[in-house]
CSV table of C-alpha atoms in Angstrom, one decimal:
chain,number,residue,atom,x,y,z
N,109,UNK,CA,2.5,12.6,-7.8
N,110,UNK,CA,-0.3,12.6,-5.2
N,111,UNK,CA,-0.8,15.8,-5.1
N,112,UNK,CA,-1.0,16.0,-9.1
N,113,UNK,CA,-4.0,13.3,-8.3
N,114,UNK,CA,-5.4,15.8,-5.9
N,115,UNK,CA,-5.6,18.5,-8.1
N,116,UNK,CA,-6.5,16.8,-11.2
N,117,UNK,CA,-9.1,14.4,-9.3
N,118,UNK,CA,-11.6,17.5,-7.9
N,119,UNK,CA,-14.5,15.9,-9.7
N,120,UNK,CA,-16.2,12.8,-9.8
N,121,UNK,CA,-14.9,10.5,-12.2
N,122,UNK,CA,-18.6,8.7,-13.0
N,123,UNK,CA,-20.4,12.3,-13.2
N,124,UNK,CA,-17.4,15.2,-14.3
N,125,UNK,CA,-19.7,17.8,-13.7
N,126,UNK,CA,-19.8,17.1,-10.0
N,127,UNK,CA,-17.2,18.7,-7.5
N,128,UNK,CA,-16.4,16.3,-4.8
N,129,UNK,CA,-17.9,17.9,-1.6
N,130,UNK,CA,-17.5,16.7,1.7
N,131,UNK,CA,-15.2,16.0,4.8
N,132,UNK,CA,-12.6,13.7,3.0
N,133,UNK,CA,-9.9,13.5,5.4
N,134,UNK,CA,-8.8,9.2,5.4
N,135,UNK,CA,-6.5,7.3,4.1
N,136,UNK,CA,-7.3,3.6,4.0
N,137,UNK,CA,-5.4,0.6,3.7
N,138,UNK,CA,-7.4,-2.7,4.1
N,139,UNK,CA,-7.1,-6.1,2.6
N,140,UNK,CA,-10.1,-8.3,1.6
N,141,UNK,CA,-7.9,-11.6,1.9
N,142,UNK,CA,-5.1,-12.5,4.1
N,143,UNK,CA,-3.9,-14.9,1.4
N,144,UNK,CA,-0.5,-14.2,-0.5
N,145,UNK,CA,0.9,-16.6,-3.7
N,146,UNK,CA,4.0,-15.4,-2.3
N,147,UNK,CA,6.7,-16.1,0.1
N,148,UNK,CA,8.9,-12.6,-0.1
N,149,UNK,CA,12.4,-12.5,2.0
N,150,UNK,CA,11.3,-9.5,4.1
N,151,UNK,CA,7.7,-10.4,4.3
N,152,UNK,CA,5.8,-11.3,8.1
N,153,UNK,CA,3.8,-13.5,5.5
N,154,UNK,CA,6.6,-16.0,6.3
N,155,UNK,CA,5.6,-15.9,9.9
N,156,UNK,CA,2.2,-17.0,9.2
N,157,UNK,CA,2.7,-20.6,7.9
N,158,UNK,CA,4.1,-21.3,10.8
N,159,UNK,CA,0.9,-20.4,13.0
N,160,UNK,CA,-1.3,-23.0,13.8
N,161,UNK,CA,-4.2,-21.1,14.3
N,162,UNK,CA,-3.5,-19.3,11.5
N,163,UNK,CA,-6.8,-19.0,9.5
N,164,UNK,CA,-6.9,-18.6,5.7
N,165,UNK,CA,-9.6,-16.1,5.0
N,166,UNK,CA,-11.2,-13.7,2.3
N,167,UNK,CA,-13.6,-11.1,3.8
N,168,UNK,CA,-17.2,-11.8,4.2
N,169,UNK,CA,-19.1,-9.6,1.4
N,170,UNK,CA,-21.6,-8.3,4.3
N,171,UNK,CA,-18.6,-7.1,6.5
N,172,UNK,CA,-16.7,-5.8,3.2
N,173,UNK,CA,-20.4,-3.3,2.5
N,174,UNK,CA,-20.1,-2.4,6.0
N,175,UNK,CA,-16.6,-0.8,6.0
N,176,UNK,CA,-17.1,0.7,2.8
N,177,UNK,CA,-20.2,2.3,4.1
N,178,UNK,CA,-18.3,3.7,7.1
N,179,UNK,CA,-15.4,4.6,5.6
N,180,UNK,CA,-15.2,5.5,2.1
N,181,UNK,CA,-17.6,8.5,2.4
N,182,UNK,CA,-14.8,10.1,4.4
N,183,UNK,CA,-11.8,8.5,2.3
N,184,UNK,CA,-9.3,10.8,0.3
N,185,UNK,CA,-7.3,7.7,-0.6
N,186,UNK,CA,-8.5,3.8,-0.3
N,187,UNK,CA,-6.0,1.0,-1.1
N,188,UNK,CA,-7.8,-2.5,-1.3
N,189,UNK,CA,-4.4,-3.9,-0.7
N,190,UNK,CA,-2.0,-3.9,2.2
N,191,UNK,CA,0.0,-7.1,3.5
N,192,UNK,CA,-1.7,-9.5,1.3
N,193,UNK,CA,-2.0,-10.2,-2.4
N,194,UNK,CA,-5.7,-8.9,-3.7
N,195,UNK,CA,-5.7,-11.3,-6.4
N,196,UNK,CA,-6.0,-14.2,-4.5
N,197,UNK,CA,-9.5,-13.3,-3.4
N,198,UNK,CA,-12.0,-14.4,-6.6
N,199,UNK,CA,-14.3,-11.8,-5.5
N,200,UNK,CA,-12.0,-8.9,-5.8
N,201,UNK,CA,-13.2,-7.2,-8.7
N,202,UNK,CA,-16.4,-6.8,-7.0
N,203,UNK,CA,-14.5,-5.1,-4.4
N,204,UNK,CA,-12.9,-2.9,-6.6
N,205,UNK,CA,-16.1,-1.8,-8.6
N,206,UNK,CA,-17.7,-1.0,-5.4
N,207,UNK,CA,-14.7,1.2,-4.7
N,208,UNK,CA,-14.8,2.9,-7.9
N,209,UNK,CA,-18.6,3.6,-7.5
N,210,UNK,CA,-17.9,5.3,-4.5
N,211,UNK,CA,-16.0,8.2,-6.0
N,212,UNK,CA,-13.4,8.3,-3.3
N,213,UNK,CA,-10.5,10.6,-5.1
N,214,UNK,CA,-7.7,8.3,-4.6
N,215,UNK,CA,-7.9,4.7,-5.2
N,216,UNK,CA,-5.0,2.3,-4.7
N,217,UNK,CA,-4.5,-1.1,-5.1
N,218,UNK,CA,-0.6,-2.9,-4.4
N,219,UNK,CA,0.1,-6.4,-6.1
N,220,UNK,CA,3.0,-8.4,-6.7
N,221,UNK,CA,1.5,-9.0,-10.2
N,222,UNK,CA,2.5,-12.6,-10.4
N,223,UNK,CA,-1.5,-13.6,-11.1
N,224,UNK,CA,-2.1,-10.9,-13.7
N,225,UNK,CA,-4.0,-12.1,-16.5
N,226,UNK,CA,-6.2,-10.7,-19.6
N,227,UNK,CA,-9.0,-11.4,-17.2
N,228,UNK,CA,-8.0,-8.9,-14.3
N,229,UNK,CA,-6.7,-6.7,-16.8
N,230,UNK,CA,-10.0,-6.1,-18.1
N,231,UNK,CA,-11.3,-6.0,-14.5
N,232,UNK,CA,-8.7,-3.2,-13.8
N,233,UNK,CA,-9.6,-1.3,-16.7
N,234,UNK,CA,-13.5,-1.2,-16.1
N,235,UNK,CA,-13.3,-0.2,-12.7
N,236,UNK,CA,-10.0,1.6,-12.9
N,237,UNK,CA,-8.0,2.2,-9.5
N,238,UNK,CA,-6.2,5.5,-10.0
N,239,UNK,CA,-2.9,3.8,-9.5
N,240,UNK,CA,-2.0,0.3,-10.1
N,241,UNK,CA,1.4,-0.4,-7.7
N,242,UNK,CA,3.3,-3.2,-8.6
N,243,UNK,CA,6.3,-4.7,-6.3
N,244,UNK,CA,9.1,-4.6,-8.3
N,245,UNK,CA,12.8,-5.5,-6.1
N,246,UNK,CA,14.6,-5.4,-9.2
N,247,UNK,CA,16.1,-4.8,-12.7
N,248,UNK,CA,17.8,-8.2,-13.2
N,249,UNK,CA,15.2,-11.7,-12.7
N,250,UNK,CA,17.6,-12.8,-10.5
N,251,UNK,CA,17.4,-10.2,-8.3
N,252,UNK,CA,13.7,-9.5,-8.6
N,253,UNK,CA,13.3,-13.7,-8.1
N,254,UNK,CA,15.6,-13.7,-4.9
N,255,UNK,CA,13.8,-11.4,-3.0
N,256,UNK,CA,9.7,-12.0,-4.1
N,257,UNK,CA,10.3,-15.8,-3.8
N,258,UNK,CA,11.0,-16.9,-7.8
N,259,UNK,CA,8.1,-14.2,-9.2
N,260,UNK,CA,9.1,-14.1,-13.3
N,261,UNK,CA,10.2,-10.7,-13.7
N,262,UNK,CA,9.8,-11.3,-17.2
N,263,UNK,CA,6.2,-12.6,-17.1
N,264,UNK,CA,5.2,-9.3,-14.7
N,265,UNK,CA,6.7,-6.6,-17.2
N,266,UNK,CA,5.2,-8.5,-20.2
N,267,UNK,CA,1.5,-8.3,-18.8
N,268,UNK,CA,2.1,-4.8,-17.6
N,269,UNK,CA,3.0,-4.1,-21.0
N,270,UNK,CA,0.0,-5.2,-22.0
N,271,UNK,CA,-2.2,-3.3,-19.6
N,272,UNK,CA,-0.8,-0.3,-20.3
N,273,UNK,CA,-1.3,-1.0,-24.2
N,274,UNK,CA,-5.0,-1.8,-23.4
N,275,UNK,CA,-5.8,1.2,-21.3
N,276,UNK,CA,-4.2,3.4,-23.6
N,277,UNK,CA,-5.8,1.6,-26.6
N,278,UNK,CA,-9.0,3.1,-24.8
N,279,UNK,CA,-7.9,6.4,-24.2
N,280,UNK,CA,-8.5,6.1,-20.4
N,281,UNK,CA,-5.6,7.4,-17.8
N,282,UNK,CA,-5.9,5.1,-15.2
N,283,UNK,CA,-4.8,3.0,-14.0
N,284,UNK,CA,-1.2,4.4,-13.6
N,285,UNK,CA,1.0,2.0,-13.2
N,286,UNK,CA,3.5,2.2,-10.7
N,287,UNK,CA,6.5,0.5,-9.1
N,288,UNK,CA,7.5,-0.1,-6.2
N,289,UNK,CA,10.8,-1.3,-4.2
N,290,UNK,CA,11.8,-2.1,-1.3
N,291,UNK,CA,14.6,-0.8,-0.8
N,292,UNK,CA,17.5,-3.0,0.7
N,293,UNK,CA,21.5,-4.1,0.2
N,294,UNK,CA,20.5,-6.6,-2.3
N,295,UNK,CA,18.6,-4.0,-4.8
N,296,UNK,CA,19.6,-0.4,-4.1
N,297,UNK,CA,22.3,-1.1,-6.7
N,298,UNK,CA,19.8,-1.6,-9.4
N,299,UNK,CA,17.4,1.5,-8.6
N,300,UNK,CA,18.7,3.5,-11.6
N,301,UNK,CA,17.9,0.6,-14.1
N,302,UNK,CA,14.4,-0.4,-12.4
N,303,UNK,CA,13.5,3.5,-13.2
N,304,UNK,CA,14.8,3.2,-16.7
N,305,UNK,CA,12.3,-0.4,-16.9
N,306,UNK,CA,9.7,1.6,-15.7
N,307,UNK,CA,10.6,4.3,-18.4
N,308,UNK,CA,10.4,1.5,-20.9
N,309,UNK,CA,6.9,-0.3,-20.6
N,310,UNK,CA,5.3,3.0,-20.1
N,311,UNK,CA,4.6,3.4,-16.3
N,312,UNK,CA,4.1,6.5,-14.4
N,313,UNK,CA,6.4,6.4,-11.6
N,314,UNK,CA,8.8,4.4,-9.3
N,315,UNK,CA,8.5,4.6,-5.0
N,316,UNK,CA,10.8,3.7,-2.7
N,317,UNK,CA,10.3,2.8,1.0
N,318,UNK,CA,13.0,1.3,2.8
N,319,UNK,CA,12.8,-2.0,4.4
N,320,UNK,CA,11.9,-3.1,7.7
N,321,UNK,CA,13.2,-5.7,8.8
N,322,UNK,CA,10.3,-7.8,10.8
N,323,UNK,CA,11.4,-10.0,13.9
N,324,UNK,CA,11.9,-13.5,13.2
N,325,UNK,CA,12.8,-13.0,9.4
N,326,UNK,CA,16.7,-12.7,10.0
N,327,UNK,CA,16.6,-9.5,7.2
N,328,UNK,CA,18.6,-7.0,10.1
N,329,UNK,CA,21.7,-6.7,8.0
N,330,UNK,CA,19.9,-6.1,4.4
N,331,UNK,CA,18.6,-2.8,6.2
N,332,UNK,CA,19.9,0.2,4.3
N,333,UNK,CA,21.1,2.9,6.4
N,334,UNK,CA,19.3,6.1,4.6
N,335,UNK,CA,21.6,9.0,6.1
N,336,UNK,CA,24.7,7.3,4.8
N,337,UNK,CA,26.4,9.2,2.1
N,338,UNK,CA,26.2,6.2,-0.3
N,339,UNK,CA,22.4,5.6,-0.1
N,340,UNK,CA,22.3,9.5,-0.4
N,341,UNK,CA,23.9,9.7,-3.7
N,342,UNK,CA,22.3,6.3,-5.1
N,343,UNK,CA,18.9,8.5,-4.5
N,344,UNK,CA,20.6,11.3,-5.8
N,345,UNK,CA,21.6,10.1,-9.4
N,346,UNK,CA,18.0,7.7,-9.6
N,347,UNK,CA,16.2,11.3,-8.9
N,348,UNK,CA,18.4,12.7,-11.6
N,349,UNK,CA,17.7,9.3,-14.0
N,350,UNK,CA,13.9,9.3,-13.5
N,351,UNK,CA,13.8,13.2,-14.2
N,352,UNK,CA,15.2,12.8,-17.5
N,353,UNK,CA,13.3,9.7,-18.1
N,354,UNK,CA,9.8,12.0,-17.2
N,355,UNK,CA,9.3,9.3,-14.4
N,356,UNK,CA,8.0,10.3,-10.9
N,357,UNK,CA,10.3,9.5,-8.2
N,358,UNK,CA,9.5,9.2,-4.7
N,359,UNK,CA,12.5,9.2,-1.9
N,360,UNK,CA,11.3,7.4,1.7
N,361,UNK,CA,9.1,9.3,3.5
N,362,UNK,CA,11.1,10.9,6.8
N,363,UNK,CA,8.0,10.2,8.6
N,364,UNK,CA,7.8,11.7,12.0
N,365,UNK,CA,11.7,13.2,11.5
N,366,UNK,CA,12.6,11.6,14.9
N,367,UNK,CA,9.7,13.5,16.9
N,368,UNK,CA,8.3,10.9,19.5
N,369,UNK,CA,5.2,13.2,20.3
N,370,UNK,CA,3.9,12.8,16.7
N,371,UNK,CA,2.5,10.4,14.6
N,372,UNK,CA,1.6,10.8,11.0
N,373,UNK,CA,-0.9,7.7,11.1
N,374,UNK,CA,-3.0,8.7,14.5
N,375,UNK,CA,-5.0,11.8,12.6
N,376,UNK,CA,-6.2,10.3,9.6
N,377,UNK,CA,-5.2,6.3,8.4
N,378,UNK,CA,-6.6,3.5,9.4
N,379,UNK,CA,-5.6,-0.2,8.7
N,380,UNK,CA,-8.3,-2.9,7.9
N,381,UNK,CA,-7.8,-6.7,7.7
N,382,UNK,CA,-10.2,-9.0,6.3
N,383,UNK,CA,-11.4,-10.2,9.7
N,384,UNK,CA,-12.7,-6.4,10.7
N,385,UNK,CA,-9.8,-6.1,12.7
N,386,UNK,CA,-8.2,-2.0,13.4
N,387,UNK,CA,-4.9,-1.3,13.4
N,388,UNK,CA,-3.6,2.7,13.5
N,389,UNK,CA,-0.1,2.0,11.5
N,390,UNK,CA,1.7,-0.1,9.2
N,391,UNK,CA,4.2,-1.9,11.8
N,392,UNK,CA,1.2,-2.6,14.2
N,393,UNK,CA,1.1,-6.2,16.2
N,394,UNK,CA,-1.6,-7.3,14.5
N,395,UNK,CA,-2.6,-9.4,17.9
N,396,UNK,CA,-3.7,-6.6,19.6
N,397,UNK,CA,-6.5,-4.3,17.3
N,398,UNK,CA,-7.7,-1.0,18.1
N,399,UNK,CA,-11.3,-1.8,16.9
N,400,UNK,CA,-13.4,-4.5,14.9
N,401,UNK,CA,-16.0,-3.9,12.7
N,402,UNK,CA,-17.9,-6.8,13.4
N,403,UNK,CA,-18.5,-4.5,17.0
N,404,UNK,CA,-18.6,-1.4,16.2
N,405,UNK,CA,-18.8,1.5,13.9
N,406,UNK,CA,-15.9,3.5,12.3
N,407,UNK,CA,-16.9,6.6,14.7
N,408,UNK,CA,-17.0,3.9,17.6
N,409,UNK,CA,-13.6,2.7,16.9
N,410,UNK,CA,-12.1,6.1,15.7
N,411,UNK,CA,-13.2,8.1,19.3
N,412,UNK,CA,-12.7,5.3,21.0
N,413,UNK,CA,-10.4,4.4,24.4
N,414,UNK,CA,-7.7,2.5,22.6
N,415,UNK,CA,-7.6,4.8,20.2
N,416,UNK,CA,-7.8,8.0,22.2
N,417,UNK,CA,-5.2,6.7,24.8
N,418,UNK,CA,-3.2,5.9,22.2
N,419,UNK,CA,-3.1,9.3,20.7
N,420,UNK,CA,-2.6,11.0,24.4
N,421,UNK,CA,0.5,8.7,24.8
N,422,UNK,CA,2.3,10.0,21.6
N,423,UNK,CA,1.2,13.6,22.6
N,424,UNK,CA,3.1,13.3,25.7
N,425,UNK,CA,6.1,10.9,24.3
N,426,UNK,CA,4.7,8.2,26.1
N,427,UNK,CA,6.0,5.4,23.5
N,428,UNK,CA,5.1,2.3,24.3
N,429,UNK,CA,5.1,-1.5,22.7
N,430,UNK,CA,5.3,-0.8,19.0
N,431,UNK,CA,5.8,2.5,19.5
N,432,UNK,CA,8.8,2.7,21.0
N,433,UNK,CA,10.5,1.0,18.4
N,434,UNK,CA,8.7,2.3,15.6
N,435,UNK,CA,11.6,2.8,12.3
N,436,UNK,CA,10.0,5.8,11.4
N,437,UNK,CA,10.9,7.3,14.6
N,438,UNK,CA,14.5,5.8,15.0
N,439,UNK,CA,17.5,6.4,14.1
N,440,UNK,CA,18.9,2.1,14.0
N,441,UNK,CA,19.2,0.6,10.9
N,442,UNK,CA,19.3,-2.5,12.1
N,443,UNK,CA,15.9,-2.6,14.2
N,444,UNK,CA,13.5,-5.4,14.6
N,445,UNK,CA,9.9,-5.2,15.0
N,446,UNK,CA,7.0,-7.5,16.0
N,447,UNK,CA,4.5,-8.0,14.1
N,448,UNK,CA,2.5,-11.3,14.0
């Protein structure tokens, strides 16, 4: 799938007579709110309302210009989404046209797709991300409704439906819808007919990535072990359902493959929240950033001592705090990990 998008994105998509040229090497993941109109089961959102000091934020438009003038020059992929929901922040289409301006190749945005409406549809189609990913934890409402806190499955697949009618009505490609699972013992049952609901309203593709199960949260026994011979075939026949569907399938990524002097994340992602804040992965504690925008610039922050030492730790196999229990680099199923 991405590399399809490679290949077929080579030239600007405002000017298609224009190669892209440059050093794009990033991936970006940042959020422009750290709001969410949801409560999922395996979600560190949970965490949060307990918190205090938690503060309820969008990102300030001045510090939103500056990271995009850092960093999407150098972007491959940009996702405007990462732990929240993007369509709790009223100013995200702005956000998203900016991105789309910017010609980065890739462009990304995640949602639970509770709030879609006819007016973010519209906004999705006139500053099209290239894929549109939408959580989807199951074939059956109940299911899909246990897990993403009540969402109407029903609702979600209807307005999808009727993206995907509009877009194609203009004989645009993007966005391409997508969806995306969490994989866990409640849902890997249903994989086979969530492809096969994809199939049927028209999307592009189906991901998986397998749950992590975040201290505090009590999700340790939905964990799915991947190696077992079960999960295997469950893969196996979804692969099988989605080929003859024409749906893209992606499997978990194996990440590092065990390897604790590598990292997948230290060469080329970085992790944005709506405060400024740096984080090199995914499973990062979120109380203790690499870098802030507000301070300093993405070449700053990227050559940086935090960073740096960071990277010279993992060379050596020096795993430490997150690190040394990251689940892409272990072999537990039942594993849990801080992040606040």
């Amino acid at each position: 799938m991405k590399k399809y998008l490679r290949r077929f994105l080579q030239r600007s998509h405002r000017f298609p007579w224009i190669r892209f040229r440059g050093n794009r090497y990033l991936t970006v993941r940042m959020d422009t709110t750290n709001k969410c109109n949801l409560r999922c089961s395996m979600c560190p959102m949970r965490l949060s309302d307990e918190d205090p000091d938690r503060e309820w934020k969008n990102i300030d438009p001045e510090l939103f210009r500056k990271i995009a003038d850092d960093l999407f020059p150098l972007a491959e992929v940009v996702s405007l989404s990462c732990g929240a929901e993007p369509l709790m922040n009223p100013e995200f289409g702005k956000y998203l046209e900016t991105l789309y301006k910017a010609d980065v190749p890739v462009r990304e945005v995640v949602t639970n797709a509770v709030l879609l409406n006819d007016e973010n549809i519209k906004m999705f189609l006139d500053a099209p991300p290239t894929s549109l990913f939408v959580s989807i934890d199951g074939a059956e409402a109940e299911t899909h409704a246990g897990i993403r806190s009540g969402a109407d499955l029903g609702h979600i697949i209807f307005m999808l439906e009727k993206l995907i009618k509009a877009r194609d009505k203009r004989g645009k490609k993007f966005p391409m819808v997508s969806f995306s699972v969490t994989l866990q013992k409640a849902n890997y049952t249903e994989l086979q007919d969530i492809i096969r609901l994809a199939a049927g309203i028209g999307a592009e593709s189906v991901s998986t990535v397998p749950l992590v199960a975040y201290k505090g949260l009590g999700m340790s026994d939905e964990v799915v072990d991947m190696s077992s011979g079960e999960i295997r075939d469950t893969l196996k026949l979804s692969a099988d359902t989605a080929d003859n569907l024409g749906v893209g399938f992606t499997v978990p990524d194996a990440g590092s493959n065990g390897e604790s002097n590598s990292c997948k994340y230290l060469d080329s992602w970085i992790f944005v929240d709506p405060d400024g804040k740096v984080f090199p992965c995914p499973y990062w504690n979120t109380s203790q950033p690499v870098g802030d925008f507000t301070l300093n610039t993405f070449e700053q922050i990227w050559s940086g001592t935090a960073y740096n030492t960071l990277r010279e730790h993992i060379s050596k196999g020096i795993l430490k705090g997150i690190c040394s229990i990251c689940p892409e680099n272990r072999d537990s199923e039942n594993i849990e990990i801080l992040k606040t």
